[in-house]
Amino acid sequence: MAFLTDEKLVIVGAGGMIGSNMVQSVLMLGLTPNICLYDIYEPGVHGVYDEMCHCAFPGANISYTVDPKEAFTGAKYIISSGGAPRKEGMTREDLLKGNCQIAADFGENIKKYCPDVKHVVVIFNPADVTALTALIHSGLKPNQLTSLAALDSTRLQQQLAQEFGVRQDKVTNAFTYGGHGEQMAVFASKALIDGKPLSELPLSAERWAEIKHMTTQGGSNIIKLRGRSSFQSPAYQAVKMIEGAMGGEPFKWPAGCYVNAYGFKNVMMAMPTVIDKDGVHFTEPEGTAEEMAALQASYEHLQKMRDEIISLGIIPAVEDWSKDNTNL
């Protein structure tokens, strides 16, 4: 089997449902044979390792460990789903304190064991601030670390496709930016439905409000339907992000990235992005006054969450970030 690279990829939280799906997706897409499964729960990660071996992927070189030094040493790429999952009735923000402490430890492991890692994807919630925490503690350059945000846009795409009875990939230019949470900003003024501008199609203000609500509640709805948090879609999108960083097909859905431009300062937030072998690149969103106001509100919410983890002592004050990470 031909692989995109033979460099080491670490899946953090590999014993969980997201992690195990990521391992399988990496091998099915042929990204790298050298995958280390890392989790603090030995029976779970051991079980995933055994199952992957039972798949008998040709050329695969899979290992597993509960030792962070063994896992991170020599890693060139990392995807981390190693936080607590969201349960029914919880918001992403409810996970703030515990998962941000996990993210701080994760960043320190990167700095200690694999400072020459090429790209890191963080997908455990609340992803905007767990990724920011990991970035500060890791010492990495901002373009080397991204967070999962694409699901909000793919959920918007799904809702519009279902509304107008078209195949999902026929909906284009419909994205969400800002935070990966209920305060996300929905941008659809330039959306095309099978090539036709959304603005020219019959869609009442009331129905549009319902579609936006279903988009922002997409993750919660999965929990209600399946009794557990999403795992297949975040696993696939995260693997596609790391594929772009490995030099494969560039990833063009929005990704969470460190932003200190366009009037936004010192936050991780979803922007129009491309992830390729040189890391993540972002541009300024373009939208209506209403869309830009929603983005500003989302940004202010992210600032509040950032300031909360500062008050908890998990990350230092903004002016002191460069002491932990000279790239900030």
mmCIF file of C-alpha atoms in Angstrom:
data_model
loop_
_atom_site.group_PDB
_atom_site.id
_atom_site.type_symbol
_atom_site.label_atom_id
_atom_site.label_comp_id
_atom_site.label_asym_id
_atom_site.label_seq_id
_atom_site.Cartn_x
_atom_site.Cartn_y
_atom_site.Cartn_z
ATOM 1 C CA MET A 1 0.000 0.000 0.000
ATOM 2 C CA ALA A 2 1.346 3.441 -0.911
ATOM 3 C CA PHE A 3 1.318 6.010 1.896
ATOM 4 C CA LEU A 4 1.455 9.796 1.750
ATOM 5 C CA THR A 5 4.336 9.846 4.261
ATOM 6 C CA ASP A 6 6.083 7.458 6.614
ATOM 7 C CA GLU A 7 6.456 10.025 9.412
ATOM 8 C CA LYS A 8 5.095 9.290 12.870
ATOM 9 C CA LEU A 9 1.524 10.301 13.685
ATOM 10 C CA VAL A 10 0.269 10.191 17.260
ATOM 11 C CA ILE A 11 -3.439 9.803 18.005
ATOM 12 C CA VAL A 12 -4.085 11.107 21.532
ATOM 13 C CA GLY A 13 -7.203 9.674 23.150
ATOM 14 C CA ALA A 14 -6.983 6.676 20.837
ATOM 15 C CA GLY A 15 -8.952 4.490 23.234
ATOM 16 C CA GLY A 16 -12.128 6.487 22.653
ATOM 17 C CA MET A 17 -14.644 6.426 19.843
ATOM 18 C CA ILE A 18 -13.237 9.488 18.056
ATOM 19 C CA GLY A 19 -9.672 8.258 18.442
ATOM 20 C CA SER A 20 -10.374 4.750 17.192
ATOM 21 C CA ASN A 21 -12.227 6.106 14.160
ATOM 22 C CA MET A 22 -9.277 8.399 13.424
ATOM 23 C CA VAL A 23 -6.850 5.487 13.403
ATOM 24 C CA GLN A 24 -8.984 3.571 10.945
ATOM 25 C CA SER A 25 -9.520 6.641 8.737
ATOM 26 C CA VAL A 26 -5.778 7.358 8.599
ATOM 27 C CA LEU A 27 -5.043 3.842 7.418
ATOM 28 C CA MET A 28 -7.947 3.662 4.974
ATOM 29 C CA LEU A 29 -6.853 6.962 3.402
ATOM 30 C CA GLY A 30 -3.231 5.794 3.269
ATOM 31 C CA LEU A 31 -1.720 8.749 5.123
ATOM 32 C CA THR A 32 1.063 7.043 7.093
ATOM 33 C CA PRO A 33 1.775 3.512 8.272
ATOM 34 C CA ASN A 34 3.496 4.707 11.457
ATOM 35 C CA ILE A 35 0.781 5.440 13.993
ATOM 36 C CA CYS A 36 1.169 5.521 17.755
ATOM 37 C CA LEU A 37 -2.037 5.147 19.762
ATOM 38 C CA TYR A 38 -1.829 7.007 23.077
ATOM 39 C CA ASP A 39 -4.342 7.035 25.920
ATOM 40 C CA ILE A 40 -4.206 7.044 29.709
ATOM 41 C CA TYR A 41 -6.666 4.117 29.809
ATOM 42 C CA GLU A 42 -4.715 0.984 28.949
ATOM 43 C CA PRO A 43 -7.534 -1.512 28.326
ATOM 44 C CA GLY A 44 -9.265 0.856 25.920
ATOM 45 C CA VAL A 45 -6.208 1.759 23.857
ATOM 46 C CA HIS A 46 -5.042 -1.854 23.941
ATOM 47 C CA GLY A 47 -8.405 -2.929 22.554
ATOM 48 C CA VAL A 48 -8.271 -0.392 19.724
ATOM 49 C CA TYR A 49 -4.739 -1.538 18.888
ATOM 50 C CA ASP A 50 -5.892 -5.163 18.703
ATOM 51 C CA GLU A 51 -8.839 -4.261 16.481
ATOM 52 C CA MET A 52 -6.661 -2.290 14.084
ATOM 53 C CA CYS A 53 -4.307 -5.258 13.880
ATOM 54 C CA HIS A 54 -7.289 -7.468 13.103
ATOM 55 C CA CYS A 55 -8.078 -5.212 10.130
ATOM 56 C CA ALA A 56 -4.712 -6.331 8.687
ATOM 57 C CA PHE A 57 -3.924 -3.087 6.870
ATOM 58 C CA PRO A 58 -0.978 -3.838 4.539
ATOM 59 C CA GLY A 59 2.203 -2.086 5.631
ATOM 60 C CA ALA A 60 0.746 -0.731 8.869
ATOM 61 C CA ASN A 61 3.163 -0.177 11.756
ATOM 62 C CA ILE A 62 0.835 0.464 14.700
ATOM 63 C CA SER A 63 1.898 0.780 18.324
ATOM 64 C CA TYR A 64 0.157 1.785 21.529
ATOM 65 C CA THR A 65 1.255 3.172 24.878
ATOM 66 C CA VAL A 66 0.101 4.889 28.055
ATOM 67 C CA ASP A 67 3.492 6.605 28.431
ATOM 68 C CA PRO A 68 3.540 10.169 27.042
ATOM 69 C CA LYS A 69 7.311 10.117 26.516
ATOM 70 C CA GLU A 70 7.083 7.012 24.355
ATOM 71 C CA ALA A 71 4.090 8.386 22.473
ATOM 72 C CA PHE A 72 5.324 11.897 21.708
ATOM 73 C CA THR A 73 9.022 11.276 21.101
ATOM 74 C CA GLY A 74 9.708 11.506 17.372
ATOM 75 C CA ALA A 75 6.182 12.583 16.473
ATOM 76 C CA LYS A 76 5.825 14.738 13.364
ATOM 77 C CA TYR A 77 2.034 14.970 13.421
ATOM 78 C CA ILE A 78 -0.471 14.764 16.283
ATOM 79 C CA ILE A 79 -4.247 14.714 16.522
ATOM 80 C CA SER A 80 -5.678 14.976 20.025
ATOM 81 C CA SER A 81 -9.166 13.989 21.053
ATOM 82 C CA GLY A 82 -7.908 13.379 24.569
ATOM 83 C CA GLY A 83 -10.489 15.321 26.561
ATOM 84 C CA ALA A 84 -13.728 14.504 28.337
ATOM 85 C CA PRO A 85 -16.671 14.097 25.943
ATOM 86 C CA ARG A 86 -19.788 16.227 26.017
ATOM 87 C CA LYS A 87 -22.891 14.543 27.434
ATOM 88 C CA GLU A 88 -26.562 15.328 26.966
ATOM 89 C CA GLY A 89 -27.512 18.655 28.477
ATOM 90 C CA MET A 90 -23.943 19.944 28.465
ATOM 91 C CA THR A 91 -22.572 22.758 26.335
ATOM 92 C CA ARG A 92 -19.034 22.745 25.012
ATOM 93 C CA GLU A 93 -18.290 25.512 27.508
ATOM 94 C CA ASP A 94 -19.264 23.233 30.434
ATOM 95 C CA LEU A 95 -16.077 21.281 29.729
ATOM 96 C CA LEU A 96 -13.885 24.374 30.047
ATOM 97 C CA LYS A 97 -11.800 23.914 33.204
ATOM 98 C CA GLY A 98 -11.041 20.193 33.106
ATOM 99 C CA ASN A 99 -10.315 19.981 29.404
ATOM 100 C CA CYS A 100 -8.186 23.130 29.382
ATOM 101 C CA GLN A 101 -5.997 21.606 32.088
ATOM 102 C CA ILE A 102 -5.668 18.488 29.920
ATOM 103 C CA ALA A 103 -4.748 20.779 27.014
ATOM 104 C CA ALA A 104 -2.060 22.500 29.108
ATOM 105 C CA ASP A 105 -0.485 19.138 29.938
ATOM 106 C CA PHE A 106 -0.743 18.140 26.274
ATOM 107 C CA GLY A 107 1.113 21.279 25.213
ATOM 108 C CA GLU A 108 3.844 20.666 27.762
ATOM 109 C CA ASN A 109 4.329 17.128 26.420
ATOM 110 C CA ILE A 110 4.805 18.548 22.930
ATOM 111 C CA LYS A 111 7.378 21.056 24.167
ATOM 112 C CA LYS A 112 9.226 18.391 26.157
ATOM 113 C CA TYR A 113 9.205 15.412 23.805
ATOM 114 C CA CYS A 114 8.580 16.572 20.212
ATOM 115 C CA PRO A 115 9.320 20.294 19.752
ATOM 116 C CA ASP A 116 10.035 19.653 16.045
ATOM 117 C CA VAL A 117 6.512 18.347 15.370
ATOM 118 C CA LYS A 118 5.135 19.689 12.086
ATOM 119 C CA HIS A 119 1.412 20.042 12.756
ATOM 120 C CA VAL A 120 -1.039 19.446 15.591
ATOM 121 C CA VAL A 121 -4.835 19.256 15.423
ATOM 122 C CA VAL A 122 -6.866 19.681 18.618
ATOM 123 C CA ILE A 123 -10.468 18.505 18.550
ATOM 124 C CA PHE A 124 -11.655 18.178 22.152
ATOM 125 C CA ASN A 125 -14.100 20.767 23.415
ATOM 126 C CA PRO A 126 -14.324 23.637 23.906
ATOM 127 C CA ALA A 127 -11.916 23.388 20.980
ATOM 128 C CA ASP A 128 -11.202 27.105 20.584
ATOM 129 C CA VAL A 129 -9.764 27.463 24.081
ATOM 130 C CA THR A 130 -8.286 23.979 24.480
ATOM 131 C CA ALA A 131 -6.337 24.611 21.267
ATOM 132 C CA LEU A 132 -5.272 28.062 22.462
ATOM 133 C CA THR A 133 -4.114 26.555 25.761
ATOM 134 C CA ALA A 134 -2.159 23.828 23.956
ATOM 135 C CA LEU A 135 -0.553 26.392 21.649
ATOM 136 C CA ILE A 136 0.644 28.584 24.497
ATOM 137 C CA HIS A 137 2.136 25.653 26.419
ATOM 138 C CA SER A 138 3.614 23.875 23.381
ATOM 139 C CA GLY A 139 5.917 26.622 22.125
ATOM 140 C CA LEU A 140 4.793 25.967 18.538
ATOM 141 C CA LYS A 141 4.328 28.578 15.840
ATOM 142 C CA PRO A 142 0.690 29.631 15.373
ATOM 143 C CA ASN A 143 0.489 28.122 11.877
ATOM 144 C CA GLN A 144 1.456 24.701 13.281
ATOM 145 C CA LEU A 145 -1.632 24.120 15.430
ATOM 146 C CA THR A 146 -5.286 24.139 14.442
ATOM 147 C CA SER A 147 -8.602 23.151 15.975
ATOM 148 C CA LEU A 148 -11.641 21.445 14.537
ATOM 149 C CA ALA A 149 -14.325 23.841 13.279
ATOM 150 C CA ALA A 150 -15.461 22.298 9.994
ATOM 151 C CA LEU A 151 -18.407 20.411 11.486
ATOM 152 C CA ASP A 152 -20.386 23.602 11.964
ATOM 153 C CA SER A 153 -20.034 24.415 8.263
ATOM 154 C CA THR A 154 -20.825 20.869 7.113
ATOM 155 C CA ARG A 155 -23.932 20.921 9.313
ATOM 156 C CA LEU A 156 -25.019 24.191 7.687
ATOM 157 C CA GLN A 157 -24.366 22.655 4.287
ATOM 158 C CA GLN A 158 -26.504 19.631 5.226
ATOM 159 C CA GLN A 159 -29.420 21.772 6.398
ATOM 160 C CA LEU A 160 -29.449 23.849 3.211
ATOM 161 C CA ALA A 161 -29.161 20.761 1.011
ATOM 162 C CA GLN A 162 -32.107 19.145 2.755
ATOM 163 C CA GLU A 163 -34.146 22.346 2.571
ATOM 164 C CA PHE A 164 -33.787 22.635 -1.201
ATOM 165 C CA GLY A 165 -33.589 18.947 -2.082
ATOM 166 C CA VAL A 166 -30.112 18.946 -3.608
ATOM 167 C CA ARG A 167 -27.065 16.783 -3.101
ATOM 168 C CA GLN A 168 -25.029 18.123 -0.186
ATOM 169 C CA ASP A 169 -21.923 18.969 -2.215
ATOM 170 C CA LYS A 170 -24.086 21.164 -4.446
ATOM 171 C CA VAL A 171 -24.263 23.673 -1.574
ATOM 172 C CA THR A 172 -21.212 25.940 -1.690
ATOM 173 C CA ASN A 173 -19.966 29.129 0.011
ATOM 174 C CA ALA A 174 -21.940 28.421 3.196
ATOM 175 C CA PHE A 175 -19.679 28.564 6.243
ATOM 176 C CA THR A 176 -19.561 29.339 9.935
ATOM 177 C CA TYR A 177 -16.784 31.372 11.512
ATOM 178 C CA GLY A 178 -15.759 32.477 14.982
ATOM 179 C CA GLY A 179 -16.274 30.080 17.871
ATOM 180 C CA HIS A 180 -16.970 26.351 17.652
ATOM 181 C CA GLY A 181 -20.013 26.675 19.882
ATOM 182 C CA GLU A 182 -23.537 27.976 19.980
ATOM 183 C CA GLN A 183 -22.199 31.517 19.455
ATOM 184 C CA MET A 184 -20.803 30.644 16.009
ATOM 185 C CA ALA A 185 -21.381 33.161 13.225
ATOM 186 C CA VAL A 186 -23.264 31.809 10.207
ATOM 187 C CA PHE A 187 -22.187 33.232 6.828
ATOM 188 C CA ALA A 188 -24.498 32.367 3.951
ATOM 189 C CA SER A 189 -24.980 35.632 2.044
ATOM 190 C CA LYS A 190 -22.740 34.258 -0.727
ATOM 191 C CA ALA A 191 -24.094 30.702 -0.592
ATOM 192 C CA LEU A 192 -24.957 28.922 -3.813
ATOM 193 C CA ILE A 193 -27.528 26.137 -4.038
ATOM 194 C CA ASP A 194 -26.684 24.071 -7.099
ATOM 195 C CA GLY A 195 -25.186 27.217 -8.602
ATOM 196 C CA LYS A 196 -28.098 29.505 -7.712
ATOM 197 C CA PRO A 197 -27.655 32.292 -5.131
ATOM 198 C CA LEU A 198 -29.441 31.478 -1.892
ATOM 199 C CA SER A 199 -30.707 35.055 -1.837
ATOM 200 C CA GLU A 200 -32.758 34.352 -4.982
ATOM 201 C CA LEU A 201 -34.456 31.226 -3.629
ATOM 202 C CA PRO A 202 -37.673 31.099 -1.578
ATOM 203 C CA LEU A 203 -36.637 31.038 2.071
ATOM 204 C CA SER A 204 -38.576 32.912 4.723
ATOM 205 C CA ALA A 205 -36.860 34.703 7.564
ATOM 206 C CA GLU A 206 -38.531 32.300 9.994
ATOM 207 C CA ARG A 207 -37.292 29.227 8.135
ATOM 208 C CA TRP A 208 -33.787 30.672 7.845
ATOM 209 C CA ALA A 209 -33.770 31.226 11.610
ATOM 210 C CA GLU A 210 -34.731 27.570 12.091
ATOM 211 C CA ILE A 211 -31.918 26.413 9.793
ATOM 212 C CA LYS A 212 -29.372 28.485 11.695
ATOM 213 C CA HIS A 213 -30.676 27.080 14.981
ATOM 214 C CA MET A 214 -30.406 23.493 13.710
ATOM 215 C CA THR A 215 -26.867 24.237 12.557
ATOM 216 C CA THR A 216 -25.750 25.564 15.936
ATOM 217 C CA GLN A 217 -27.472 22.655 17.696
ATOM 218 C CA GLY A 218 -26.136 20.001 15.322
ATOM 219 C CA GLY A 219 -23.841 18.438 17.900
ATOM 220 C CA SER A 220 -26.503 18.442 20.616
ATOM 221 C CA ASN A 221 -28.924 16.749 18.244
ATOM 222 C CA ILE A 222 -26.454 13.917 17.619
ATOM 223 C CA ILE A 223 -26.272 13.332 21.364
ATOM 224 C CA LYS A 224 -30.079 13.193 21.593
ATOM 225 C CA LEU A 225 -30.345 10.815 18.637
ATOM 226 C CA ARG A 226 -27.449 8.477 19.414
ATOM 227 C CA GLY A 227 -27.050 8.892 23.151
ATOM 228 C CA ARG A 228 -23.436 9.996 22.819
ATOM 229 C CA SER A 229 -21.357 12.783 21.340
ATOM 230 C CA SER A 230 -20.379 12.827 17.658
ATOM 231 C CA PHE A 231 -17.414 10.629 16.816
ATOM 232 C CA GLN A 232 -17.403 9.640 13.139
ATOM 233 C CA SER A 233 -17.642 13.153 11.675
ATOM 234 C CA PRO A 234 -15.037 14.803 13.958
ATOM 235 C CA ALA A 235 -12.684 11.867 13.409
ATOM 236 C CA TYR A 236 -12.933 12.112 9.620
ATOM 237 C CA GLN A 237 -12.614 15.889 9.457
ATOM 238 C CA ALA A 238 -9.616 15.875 11.819
ATOM 239 C CA VAL A 239 -7.869 13.272 9.687
ATOM 240 C CA LYS A 240 -8.551 15.322 6.554
ATOM 241 C CA MET A 241 -6.976 18.319 8.322
ATOM 242 C CA ILE A 242 -3.794 16.371 9.077
ATOM 243 C CA GLU A 243 -3.803 15.019 5.510
ATOM 244 C CA GLY A 244 -3.517 18.611 4.281
ATOM 245 C CA ALA A 245 -0.647 19.284 6.677
ATOM 246 C CA MET A 246 1.108 16.139 5.440
ATOM 247 C CA GLY A 247 1.117 17.550 1.917
ATOM 248 C CA GLY A 248 -1.941 15.736 0.638
ATOM 249 C CA GLU A 249 -5.157 17.339 -0.532
ATOM 250 C CA PRO A 250 -5.295 20.833 1.018
ATOM 251 C CA PHE A 251 -8.017 21.181 3.646
ATOM 252 C CA LYS A 252 -10.327 24.047 2.716
ATOM 253 C CA TRP A 253 -13.119 23.923 5.282
ATOM 254 C CA PRO A 254 -12.834 26.499 8.090
ATOM 255 C CA ALA A 255 -10.371 25.570 10.813
ATOM 256 C CA GLY A 256 -9.738 27.120 14.181
ATOM 257 C CA CYS A 257 -6.466 29.054 14.103
ATOM 258 C CA TYR A 258 -4.614 31.638 16.172
ATOM 259 C CA VAL A 259 -5.807 35.059 15.082
ATOM 260 C CA ASN A 260 -4.173 38.359 15.845
ATOM 261 C CA ALA A 261 -5.355 40.341 12.821
ATOM 262 C CA TYR A 262 -8.341 42.083 11.252
ATOM 263 C CA GLY A 263 -9.341 43.564 14.606
ATOM 264 C CA PHE A 264 -9.348 40.189 16.398
ATOM 265 C CA LYS A 265 -6.655 39.672 19.019
ATOM 266 C CA ASN A 266 -5.146 36.700 20.808
ATOM 267 C CA VAL A 267 -7.820 34.061 20.249
ATOM 268 C CA MET A 268 -8.273 30.791 18.399
ATOM 269 C CA MET A 269 -11.255 31.050 16.084
ATOM 270 C CA ALA A 270 -12.588 29.662 12.815
ATOM 271 C CA MET A 271 -11.678 31.719 9.774
ATOM 272 C CA PRO A 272 -11.573 31.116 6.009
ATOM 273 C CA THR A 273 -8.561 28.800 6.008
ATOM 274 C CA VAL A 274 -6.438 26.432 4.004
ATOM 275 C CA ILE A 275 -4.244 23.798 5.657
ATOM 276 C CA ASP A 276 -1.360 22.562 3.516
ATOM 277 C CA LYS A 277 2.212 21.360 4.010
ATOM 278 C CA ASP A 278 3.203 24.854 5.184
ATOM 279 C CA GLY A 279 0.576 24.893 7.920
ATOM 280 C CA VAL A 280 -2.620 26.900 8.215
ATOM 281 C CA HIS A 281 -3.255 30.119 6.303
ATOM 282 C CA PHE A 282 -6.270 32.343 6.928
ATOM 283 C CA THR A 283 -7.975 35.340 5.370
ATOM 284 C CA GLU A 284 -10.587 37.786 6.616
ATOM 285 C CA PRO A 285 -14.231 36.680 6.382
ATOM 286 C CA GLU A 286 -16.413 38.725 4.048
ATOM 287 C CA GLY A 287 -20.095 39.093 4.776
ATOM 288 C CA THR A 288 -23.048 41.336 5.376
ATOM 289 C CA ALA A 289 -23.188 43.785 8.263
ATOM 290 C CA GLU A 290 -25.364 41.283 10.147
ATOM 291 C CA GLU A 291 -22.884 38.444 9.571
ATOM 292 C CA MET A 292 -19.921 40.575 10.651
ATOM 293 C CA ALA A 293 -21.808 41.640 13.782
ATOM 294 C CA ALA A 294 -22.427 37.971 14.622
ATOM 295 C CA LEU A 295 -18.718 37.293 14.151
ATOM 296 C CA GLN A 296 -17.843 40.161 16.485
ATOM 297 C CA ALA A 297 -20.213 38.751 19.123
ATOM 298 C CA SER A 298 -18.648 35.295 18.754
ATOM 299 C CA TYR A 299 -15.177 36.810 19.120
ATOM 300 C CA GLU A 300 -16.209 38.605 22.307
ATOM 301 C CA HIS A 301 -17.518 35.302 23.703
ATOM 302 C CA LEU A 302 -14.160 33.684 22.940
ATOM 303 C CA GLN A 303 -12.394 36.514 24.747
ATOM 304 C CA LYS A 304 -14.498 35.848 27.834
ATOM 305 C CA MET A 305 -13.653 32.134 27.809
ATOM 306 C CA ARG A 306 -9.971 32.969 27.287
ATOM 307 C CA ASP A 307 -10.050 35.360 30.225
ATOM 308 C CA GLU A 308 -11.742 32.702 32.369
ATOM 309 C CA ILE A 309 -8.933 30.209 31.855
ATOM 310 C CA ILE A 310 -6.468 33.002 32.606
ATOM 311 C CA SER A 311 -8.287 33.595 35.911
ATOM 312 C CA LEU A 312 -8.038 29.864 36.661
ATOM 313 C CA GLY A 313 -4.265 30.010 36.214
ATOM 314 C CA ILE A 314 -4.270 27.495 33.359
ATOM 315 C CA ILE A 315 -2.691 30.006 30.986
ATOM 316 C CA PRO A 316 -0.859 33.230 31.940
ATOM 317 C CA ALA A 317 -2.039 36.753 31.232
ATOM 318 C CA VAL A 318 -1.862 37.658 27.547
ATOM 319 C CA GLU A 319 1.146 39.932 28.030
ATOM 320 C CA ASP A 320 3.073 36.980 29.492
ATOM 321 C CA TRP A 321 2.332 34.429 26.765
ATOM 322 C CA SER A 322 5.704 34.995 25.120
ATOM 323 C CA LYS A 323 7.413 33.679 28.256
ATOM 324 C CA ASP A 324 5.900 30.263 27.548
ATOM 325 C CA ASN A 325 5.893 30.542 23.767
ATOM 326 C CA THR A 326 8.349 32.863 22.073
ATOM 327 C CA ASN A 327 6.335 32.590 18.834
ATOM 328 C CA LEU A 328 3.424 34.520 20.349
#
